[in-house]
Short mmCIF file of C-alpha atoms and ligand atoms in Angstrom, two decimals:
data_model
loop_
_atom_site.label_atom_id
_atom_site.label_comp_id
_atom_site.label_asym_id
_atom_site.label_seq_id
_atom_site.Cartn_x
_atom_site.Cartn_y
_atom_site.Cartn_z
CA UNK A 1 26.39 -14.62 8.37
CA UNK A 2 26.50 -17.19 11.35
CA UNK A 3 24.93 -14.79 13.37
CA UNK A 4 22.17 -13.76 10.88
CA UNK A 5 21.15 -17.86 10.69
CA UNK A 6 20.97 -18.13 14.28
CA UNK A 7 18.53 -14.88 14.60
CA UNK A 8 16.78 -16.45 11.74
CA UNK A 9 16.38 -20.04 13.62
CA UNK A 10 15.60 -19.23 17.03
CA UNK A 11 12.90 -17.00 15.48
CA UNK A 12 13.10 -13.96 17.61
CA UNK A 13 13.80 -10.19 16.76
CA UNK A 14 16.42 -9.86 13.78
CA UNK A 15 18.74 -7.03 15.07
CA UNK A 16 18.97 -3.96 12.92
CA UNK A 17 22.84 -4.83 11.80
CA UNK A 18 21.72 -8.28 11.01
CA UNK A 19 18.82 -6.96 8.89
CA UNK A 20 21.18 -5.47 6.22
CA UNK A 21 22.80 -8.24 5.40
CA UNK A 22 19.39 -10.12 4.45
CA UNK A 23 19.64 -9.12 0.98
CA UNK A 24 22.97 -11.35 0.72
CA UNK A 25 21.12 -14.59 1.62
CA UNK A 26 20.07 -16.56 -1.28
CA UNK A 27 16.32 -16.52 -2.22
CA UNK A 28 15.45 -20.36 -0.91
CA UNK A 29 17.16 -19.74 2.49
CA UNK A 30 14.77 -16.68 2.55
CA UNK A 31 11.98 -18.23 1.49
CA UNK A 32 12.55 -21.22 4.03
CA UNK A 33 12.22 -18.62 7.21
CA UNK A 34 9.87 -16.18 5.73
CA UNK A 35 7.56 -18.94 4.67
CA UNK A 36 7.82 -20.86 7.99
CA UNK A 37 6.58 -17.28 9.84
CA UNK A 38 4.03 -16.63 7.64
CA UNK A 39 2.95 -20.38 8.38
CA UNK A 40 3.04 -19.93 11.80
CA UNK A 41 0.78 -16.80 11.80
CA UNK A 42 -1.97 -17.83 8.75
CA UNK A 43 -1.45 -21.39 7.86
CA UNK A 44 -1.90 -21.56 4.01
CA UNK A 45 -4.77 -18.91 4.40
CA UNK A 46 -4.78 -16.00 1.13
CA UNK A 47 -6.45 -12.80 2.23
CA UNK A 48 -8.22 -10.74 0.10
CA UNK A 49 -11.49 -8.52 -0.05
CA UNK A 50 -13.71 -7.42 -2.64
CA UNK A 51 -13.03 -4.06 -3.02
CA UNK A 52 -13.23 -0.99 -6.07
CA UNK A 53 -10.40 1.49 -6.40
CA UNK A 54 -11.28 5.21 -7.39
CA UNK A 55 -8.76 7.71 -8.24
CA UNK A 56 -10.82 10.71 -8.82
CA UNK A 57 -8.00 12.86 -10.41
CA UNK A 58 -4.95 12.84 -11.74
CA UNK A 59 -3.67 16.41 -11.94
CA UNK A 60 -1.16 17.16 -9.76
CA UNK A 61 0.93 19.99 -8.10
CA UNK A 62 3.50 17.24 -7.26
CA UNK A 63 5.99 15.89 -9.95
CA UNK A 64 6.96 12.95 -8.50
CA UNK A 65 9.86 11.08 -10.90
CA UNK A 66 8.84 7.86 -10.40
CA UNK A 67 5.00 8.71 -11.57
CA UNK A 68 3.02 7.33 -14.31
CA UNK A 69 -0.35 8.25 -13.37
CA UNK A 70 -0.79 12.00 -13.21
CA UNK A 71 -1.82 13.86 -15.99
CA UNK A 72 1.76 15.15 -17.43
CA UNK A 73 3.46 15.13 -21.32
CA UNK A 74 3.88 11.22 -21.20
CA UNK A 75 0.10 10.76 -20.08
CA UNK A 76 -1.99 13.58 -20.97
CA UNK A 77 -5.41 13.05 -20.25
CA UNK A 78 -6.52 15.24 -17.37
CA UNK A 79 -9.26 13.93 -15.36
CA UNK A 80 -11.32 15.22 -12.39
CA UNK A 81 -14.63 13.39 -11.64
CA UNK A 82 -17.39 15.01 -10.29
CA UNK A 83 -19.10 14.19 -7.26
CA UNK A 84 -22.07 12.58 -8.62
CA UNK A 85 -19.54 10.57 -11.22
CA UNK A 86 -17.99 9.52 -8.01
CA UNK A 87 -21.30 8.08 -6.35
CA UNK A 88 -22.35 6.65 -9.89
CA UNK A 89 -19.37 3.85 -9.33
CA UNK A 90 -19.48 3.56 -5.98
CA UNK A 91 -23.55 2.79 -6.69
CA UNK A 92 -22.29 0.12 -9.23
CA UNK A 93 -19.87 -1.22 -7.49
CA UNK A 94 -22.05 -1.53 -4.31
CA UNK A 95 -24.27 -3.15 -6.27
CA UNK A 96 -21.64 -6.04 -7.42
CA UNK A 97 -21.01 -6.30 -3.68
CA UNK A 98 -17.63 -4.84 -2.57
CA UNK A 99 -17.50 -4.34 0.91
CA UNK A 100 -14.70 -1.82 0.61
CA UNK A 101 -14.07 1.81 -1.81
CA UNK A 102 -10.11 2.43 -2.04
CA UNK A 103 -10.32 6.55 -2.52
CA UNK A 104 -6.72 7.98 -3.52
CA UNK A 105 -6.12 10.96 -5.75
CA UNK A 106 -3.46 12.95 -7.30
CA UNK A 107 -2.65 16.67 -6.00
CA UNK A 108 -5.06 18.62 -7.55
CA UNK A 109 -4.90 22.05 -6.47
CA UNK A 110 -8.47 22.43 -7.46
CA UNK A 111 -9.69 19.88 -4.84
CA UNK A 112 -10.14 21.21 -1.37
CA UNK A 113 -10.73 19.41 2.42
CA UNK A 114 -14.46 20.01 1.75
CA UNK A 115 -14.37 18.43 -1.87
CA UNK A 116 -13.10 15.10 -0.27
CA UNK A 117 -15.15 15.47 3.38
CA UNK A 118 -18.06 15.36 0.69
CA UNK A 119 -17.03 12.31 -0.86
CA UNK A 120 -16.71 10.52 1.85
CA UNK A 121 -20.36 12.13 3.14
CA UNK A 122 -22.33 11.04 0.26
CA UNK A 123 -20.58 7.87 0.39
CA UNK A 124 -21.42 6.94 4.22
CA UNK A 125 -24.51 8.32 4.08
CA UNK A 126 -25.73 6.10 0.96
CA UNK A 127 -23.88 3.15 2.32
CA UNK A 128 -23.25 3.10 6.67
CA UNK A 129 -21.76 -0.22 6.26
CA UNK A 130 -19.52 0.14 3.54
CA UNK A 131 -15.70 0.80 4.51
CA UNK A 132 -14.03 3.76 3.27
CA UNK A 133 -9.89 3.70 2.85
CA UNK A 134 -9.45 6.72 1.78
CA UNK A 135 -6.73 10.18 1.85
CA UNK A 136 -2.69 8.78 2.00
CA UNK A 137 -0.31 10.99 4.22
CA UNK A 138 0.76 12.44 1.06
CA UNK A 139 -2.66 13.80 0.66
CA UNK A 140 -3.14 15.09 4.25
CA UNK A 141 0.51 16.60 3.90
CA UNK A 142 -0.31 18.30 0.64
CA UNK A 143 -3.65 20.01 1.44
CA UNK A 144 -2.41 21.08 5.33
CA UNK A 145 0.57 22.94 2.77
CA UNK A 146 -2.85 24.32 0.56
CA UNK A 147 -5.19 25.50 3.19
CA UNK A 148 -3.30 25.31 5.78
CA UNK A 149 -5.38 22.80 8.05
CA UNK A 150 -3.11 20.97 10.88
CA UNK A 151 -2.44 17.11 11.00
CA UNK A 152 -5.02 16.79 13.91
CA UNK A 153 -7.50 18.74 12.30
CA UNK A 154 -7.35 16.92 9.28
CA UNK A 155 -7.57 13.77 10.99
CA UNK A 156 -10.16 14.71 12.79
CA UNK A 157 -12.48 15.83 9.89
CA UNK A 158 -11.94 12.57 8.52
CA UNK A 159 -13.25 10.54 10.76
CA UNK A 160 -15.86 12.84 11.51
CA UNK A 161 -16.83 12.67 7.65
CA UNK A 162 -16.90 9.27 7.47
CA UNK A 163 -12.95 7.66 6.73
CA UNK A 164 -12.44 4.24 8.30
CA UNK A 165 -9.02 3.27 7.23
CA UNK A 166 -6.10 4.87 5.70
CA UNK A 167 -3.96 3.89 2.88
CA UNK A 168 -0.33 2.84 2.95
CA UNK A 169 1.02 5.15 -0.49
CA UNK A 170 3.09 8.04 -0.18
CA UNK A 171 5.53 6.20 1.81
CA UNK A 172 7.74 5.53 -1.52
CA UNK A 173 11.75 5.24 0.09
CA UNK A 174 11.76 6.86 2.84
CA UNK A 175 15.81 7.87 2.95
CA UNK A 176 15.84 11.32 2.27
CA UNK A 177 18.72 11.59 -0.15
CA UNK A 178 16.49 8.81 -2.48
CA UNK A 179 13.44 11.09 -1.72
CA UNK A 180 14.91 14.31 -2.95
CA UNK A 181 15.57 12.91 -6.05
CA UNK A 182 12.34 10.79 -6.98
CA UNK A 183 9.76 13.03 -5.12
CA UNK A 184 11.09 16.80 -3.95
CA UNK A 185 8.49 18.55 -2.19
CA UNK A 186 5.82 15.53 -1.31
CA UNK A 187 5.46 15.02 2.31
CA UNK A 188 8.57 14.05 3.85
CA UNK A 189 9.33 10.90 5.58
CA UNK A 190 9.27 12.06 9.37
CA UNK A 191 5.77 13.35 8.06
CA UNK A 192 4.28 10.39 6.38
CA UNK A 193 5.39 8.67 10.01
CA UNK A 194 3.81 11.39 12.06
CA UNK A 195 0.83 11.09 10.22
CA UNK A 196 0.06 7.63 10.69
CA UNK A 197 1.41 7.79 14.57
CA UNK A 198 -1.39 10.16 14.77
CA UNK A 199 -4.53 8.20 13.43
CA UNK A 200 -2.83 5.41 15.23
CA UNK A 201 -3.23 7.29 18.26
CA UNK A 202 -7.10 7.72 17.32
CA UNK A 203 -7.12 4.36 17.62
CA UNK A 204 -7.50 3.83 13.87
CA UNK A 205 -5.86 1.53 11.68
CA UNK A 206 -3.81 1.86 8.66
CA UNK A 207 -1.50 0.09 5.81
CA UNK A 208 2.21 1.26 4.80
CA UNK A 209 3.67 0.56 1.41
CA UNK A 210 7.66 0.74 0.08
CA UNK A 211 7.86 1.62 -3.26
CA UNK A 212 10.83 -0.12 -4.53
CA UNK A 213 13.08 -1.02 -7.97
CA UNK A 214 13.79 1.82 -8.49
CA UNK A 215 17.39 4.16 -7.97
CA UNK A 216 17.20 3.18 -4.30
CA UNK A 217 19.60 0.23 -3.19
CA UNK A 218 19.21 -2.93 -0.74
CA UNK A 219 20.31 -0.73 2.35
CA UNK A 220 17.59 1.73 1.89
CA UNK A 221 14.43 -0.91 1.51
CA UNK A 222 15.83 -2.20 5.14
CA UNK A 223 15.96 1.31 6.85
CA UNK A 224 12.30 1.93 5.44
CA UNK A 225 11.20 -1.46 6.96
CA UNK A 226 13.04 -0.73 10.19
CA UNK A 227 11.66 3.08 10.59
CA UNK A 228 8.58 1.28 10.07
CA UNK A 229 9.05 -1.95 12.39
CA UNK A 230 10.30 0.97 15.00
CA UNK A 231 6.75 3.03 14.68
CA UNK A 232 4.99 -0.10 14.77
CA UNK A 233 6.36 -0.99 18.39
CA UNK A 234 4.62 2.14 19.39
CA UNK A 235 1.52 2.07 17.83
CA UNK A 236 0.43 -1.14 16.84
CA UNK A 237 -1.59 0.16 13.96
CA UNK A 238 -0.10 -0.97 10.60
CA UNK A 239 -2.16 -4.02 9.60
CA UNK A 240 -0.56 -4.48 6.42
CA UNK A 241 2.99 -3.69 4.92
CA UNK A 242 2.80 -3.59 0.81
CA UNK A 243 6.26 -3.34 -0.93
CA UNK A 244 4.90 -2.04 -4.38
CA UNK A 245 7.67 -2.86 -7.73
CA UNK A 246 7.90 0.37 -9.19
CA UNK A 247 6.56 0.50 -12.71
CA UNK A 248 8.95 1.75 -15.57
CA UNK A 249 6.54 2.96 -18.36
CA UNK A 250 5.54 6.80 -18.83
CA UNK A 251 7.80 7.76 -15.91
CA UNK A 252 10.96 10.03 -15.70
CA UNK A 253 13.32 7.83 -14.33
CA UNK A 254 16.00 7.02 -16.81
CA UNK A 255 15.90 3.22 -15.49
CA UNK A 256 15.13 0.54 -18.48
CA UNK A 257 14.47 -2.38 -15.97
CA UNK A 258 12.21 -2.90 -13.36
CA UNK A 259 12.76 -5.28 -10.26
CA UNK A 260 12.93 -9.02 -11.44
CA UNK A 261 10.94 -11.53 -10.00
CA UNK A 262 13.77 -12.67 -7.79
CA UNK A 263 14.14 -9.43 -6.48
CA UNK A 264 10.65 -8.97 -6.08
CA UNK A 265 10.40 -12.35 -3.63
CA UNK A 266 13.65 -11.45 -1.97
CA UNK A 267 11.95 -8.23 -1.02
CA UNK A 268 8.85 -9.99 0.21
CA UNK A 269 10.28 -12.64 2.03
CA UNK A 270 12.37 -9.91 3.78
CA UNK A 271 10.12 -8.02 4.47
CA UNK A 272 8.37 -10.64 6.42
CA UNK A 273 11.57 -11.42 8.19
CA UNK A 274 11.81 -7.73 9.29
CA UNK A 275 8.60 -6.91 10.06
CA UNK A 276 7.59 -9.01 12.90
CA UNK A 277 5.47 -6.76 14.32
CA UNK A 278 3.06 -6.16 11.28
CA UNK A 279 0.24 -8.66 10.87
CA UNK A 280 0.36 -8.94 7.18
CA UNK A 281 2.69 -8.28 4.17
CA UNK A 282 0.40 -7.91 0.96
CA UNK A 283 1.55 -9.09 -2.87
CA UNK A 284 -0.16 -6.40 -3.89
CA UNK A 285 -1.22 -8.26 -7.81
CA UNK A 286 -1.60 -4.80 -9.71
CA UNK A 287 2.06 -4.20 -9.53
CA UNK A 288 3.66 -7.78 -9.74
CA UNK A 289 1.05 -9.58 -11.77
CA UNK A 290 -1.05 -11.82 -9.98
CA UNK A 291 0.86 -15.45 -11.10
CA UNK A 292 4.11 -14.01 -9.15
CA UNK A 293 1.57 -12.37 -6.56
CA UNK A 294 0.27 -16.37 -6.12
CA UNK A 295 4.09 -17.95 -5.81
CA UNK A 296 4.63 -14.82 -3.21
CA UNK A 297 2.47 -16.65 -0.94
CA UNK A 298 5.23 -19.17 -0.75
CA UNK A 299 7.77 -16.26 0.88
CA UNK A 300 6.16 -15.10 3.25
CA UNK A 301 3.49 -12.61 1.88
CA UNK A 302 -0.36 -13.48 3.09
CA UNK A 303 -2.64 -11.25 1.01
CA UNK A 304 -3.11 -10.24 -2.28
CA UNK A 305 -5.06 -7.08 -1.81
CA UNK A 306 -8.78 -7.25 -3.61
CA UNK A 307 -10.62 -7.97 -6.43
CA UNK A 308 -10.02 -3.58 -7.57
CA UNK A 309 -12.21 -4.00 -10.00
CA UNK A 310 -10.26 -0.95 -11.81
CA UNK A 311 -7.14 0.54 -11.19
CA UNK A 312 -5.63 3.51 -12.20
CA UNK A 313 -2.29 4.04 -10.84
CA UNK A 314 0.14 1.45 -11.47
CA UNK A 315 -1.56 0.36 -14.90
CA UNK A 316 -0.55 3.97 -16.14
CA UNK A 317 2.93 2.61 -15.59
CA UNK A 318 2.76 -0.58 -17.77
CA UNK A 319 1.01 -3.26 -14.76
CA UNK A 320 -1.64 -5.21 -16.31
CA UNK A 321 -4.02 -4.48 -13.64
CA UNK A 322 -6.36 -1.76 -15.56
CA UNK A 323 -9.58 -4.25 -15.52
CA UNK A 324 -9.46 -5.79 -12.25
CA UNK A 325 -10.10 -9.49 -11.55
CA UNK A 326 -13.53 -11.64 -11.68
CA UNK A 327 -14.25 -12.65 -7.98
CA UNK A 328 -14.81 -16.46 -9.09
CA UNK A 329 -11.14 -16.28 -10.91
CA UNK A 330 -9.37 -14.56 -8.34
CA UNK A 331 -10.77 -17.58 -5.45
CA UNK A 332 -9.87 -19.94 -8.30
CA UNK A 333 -6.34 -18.88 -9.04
CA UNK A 334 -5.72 -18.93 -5.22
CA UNK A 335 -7.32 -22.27 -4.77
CA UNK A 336 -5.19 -24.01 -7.93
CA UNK A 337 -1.66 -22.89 -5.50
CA UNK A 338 -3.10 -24.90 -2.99
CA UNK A 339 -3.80 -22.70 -0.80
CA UNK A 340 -6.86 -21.08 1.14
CA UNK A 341 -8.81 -18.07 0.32
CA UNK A 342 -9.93 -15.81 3.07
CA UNK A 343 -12.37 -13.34 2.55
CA UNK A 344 -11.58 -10.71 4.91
CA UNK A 345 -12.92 -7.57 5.59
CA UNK A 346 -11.06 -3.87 5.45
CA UNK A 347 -9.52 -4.53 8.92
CA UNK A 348 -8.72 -8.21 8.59
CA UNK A 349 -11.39 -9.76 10.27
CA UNK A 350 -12.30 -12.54 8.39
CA UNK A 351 -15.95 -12.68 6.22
CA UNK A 352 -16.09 -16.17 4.90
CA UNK A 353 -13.44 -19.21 3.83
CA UNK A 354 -14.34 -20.32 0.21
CA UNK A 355 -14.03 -23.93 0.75
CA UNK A 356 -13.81 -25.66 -3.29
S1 SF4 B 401 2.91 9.98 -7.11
FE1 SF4 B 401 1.07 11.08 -6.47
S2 SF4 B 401 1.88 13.04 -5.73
FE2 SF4 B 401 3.48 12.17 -7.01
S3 SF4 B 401 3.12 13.01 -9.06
FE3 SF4 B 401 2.06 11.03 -8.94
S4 SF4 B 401 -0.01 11.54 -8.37
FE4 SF4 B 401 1.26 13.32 -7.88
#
């Protein structure tokens, strides 16, 4: 452990050996070093952006274990929106002001590359300026499997049609033993990586997330970080890393408990610690509640996603996120911790500090 606390002060590069043993330091020696780095690189600034998640279906080919959301005997209510449905909210939502739509869908073997190039289309062409995050490596893995499009091809088409930034999900554990038991047959790990390596190398930008509380152990949340930490090296082009607490309700792992909130700050604070090479780590509210998303801030994470306005995905699986927050509460909330919110755009510039 001597060894770990002298990585730890002197504030360079934990080692990979070192790294699995930061589970076994207690939470306040954590938070002491995650807290000072994320002081060092944001001061008491809170990111966030005012954004609207869409999840325009939920039927899916996959059967993930760990899922809540699509459309299955726990949750049956089959949805696929139409195009002009689609616009109608993004017209809405524009109209509230979000600066940023948050497009992820289920598997839906009725969905094709040309339904979602003309969502993102109609989207751009309404609205230039308005950011699109859109299509997870999942989603690029699953329809190159369906129609049989390459990697390249698909990224190409989607920054041709209009994608700006890519979302972080699909990422789940990325140990392959875990993987073939909570999500057989979604992209694989080496996949999701390659994926991202490749919009990297478009000079694009993207998030990556670690699903986690799960059947996976301590030793498997630092190998995700560190196949992550090692990609990042290369590329440079993970803003943000989001570990997301797996959400028991409607899903088909026989696990009664979810991640406590010690866990949960452990993880964060870690994952700060380990990833020294990605800008941001993101409480990401709709899965941890946005009180423990506000005392995060304290171990090391830096952003708390958006405003989402609605959310789909993790609320299916018990999170009280369904509704979204108020813009004026959310800059409230963070303000009352003490701390600084930053309006920031998609990519992290910042938009506008909202002084009290
Ligand atoms: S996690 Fe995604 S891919 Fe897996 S079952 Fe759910 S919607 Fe489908």
């Amino acid at each position: 452990m001597t060894k770990l606390i002298k990585e730890l002060e002197n504030e360079g590069r934990i080692s990979e050996d070192e790294a699995y043993k930061l589970y076994d330091l207690d939470l306040f020696t954590l938070a002491k070093f995650a807290h000072k780095k994320r002081s060092t690189l944001h001061g008491k600034k809170v990111y966030f952006n005012i954004n609207r998640h869409i999840n325009p279906t939920n039927i899916c080919a996959d059967t993930c274990k760990f899922c809540a959301f699509s459309a299955h005997r726990k949750n049956p209510n089959p949805y696929l929106m139409s195009h002009g449905e689609i616009m109608a909210v993004v017209d809405e939502a524009v109209g509230r002001g979000i600066k940023e739509v948050h497009i992820v869908s289920a598997h839906n073997k009725d969905t094709s590359w040309q339904w979602y190039l003309g969502i993102f289309k109609m989207i751009k062409q309404k609205y230039p300026h308005l950011h699109i995050k859109a299509m997870t490596a999942a989603e690029i893995d699953f329809l190159k499997r369906r129609w049989k499009l390459s990697y390249e091809e698909s990224i190409e088409r989607m920054i041709e049609y209009g994608v700006d930034s890519m979302p972080g999900g699909g990422a789940e554990i990325f140990d392959e033993e875990i993987r073939a038991k909570i999500c057989k047959g979604k992209v694989s790990s080496q996949n999701w990586l390659k994926i991202h390596e490749l919009w990297h190398s478009k000079g694009r930008q993207s998030n990556a997330t670690m699903l986690f509380g799960h059947i996976e152990n301590k030793a498997h949340r630092i190998d995700h970080m560190l196949r992550l930490r090692a990609l990042q090296d290369k590329t440079g082009g993970f803003n943000a890393f989001i570990p997301l607490v797996w959400q028991k309700d409607n899903s088909f792992l026989p696990i009664k408990q979810q991640a406590d909130s010690e866990e949960i700050l452990k993880t964060i604070a870690i994952s700060r610690l380990v990833l020294d090479n990605v800008p941001h780590i993101k409480a990401y509210w709709a899965t941890m509640g946005i009180n423990l998303a506000l005392v995060a801030q304290e171990f090391g994470a830096n952003d708390l996603d958006g405003t989402i306005e609605k959310e789909s995905i993790q609320s299916a699986g018990g999170a009280k996120s369904a509704k979204g927050l108020a813009l004026n509460t959310f800059i409230e909330l963070i303000q009352t911790a003490g701390l600084v919110p930053v309006e920031r755009d998609s990519l992290y510039n910042e938009i506008k500090i909202c002084a009290s």
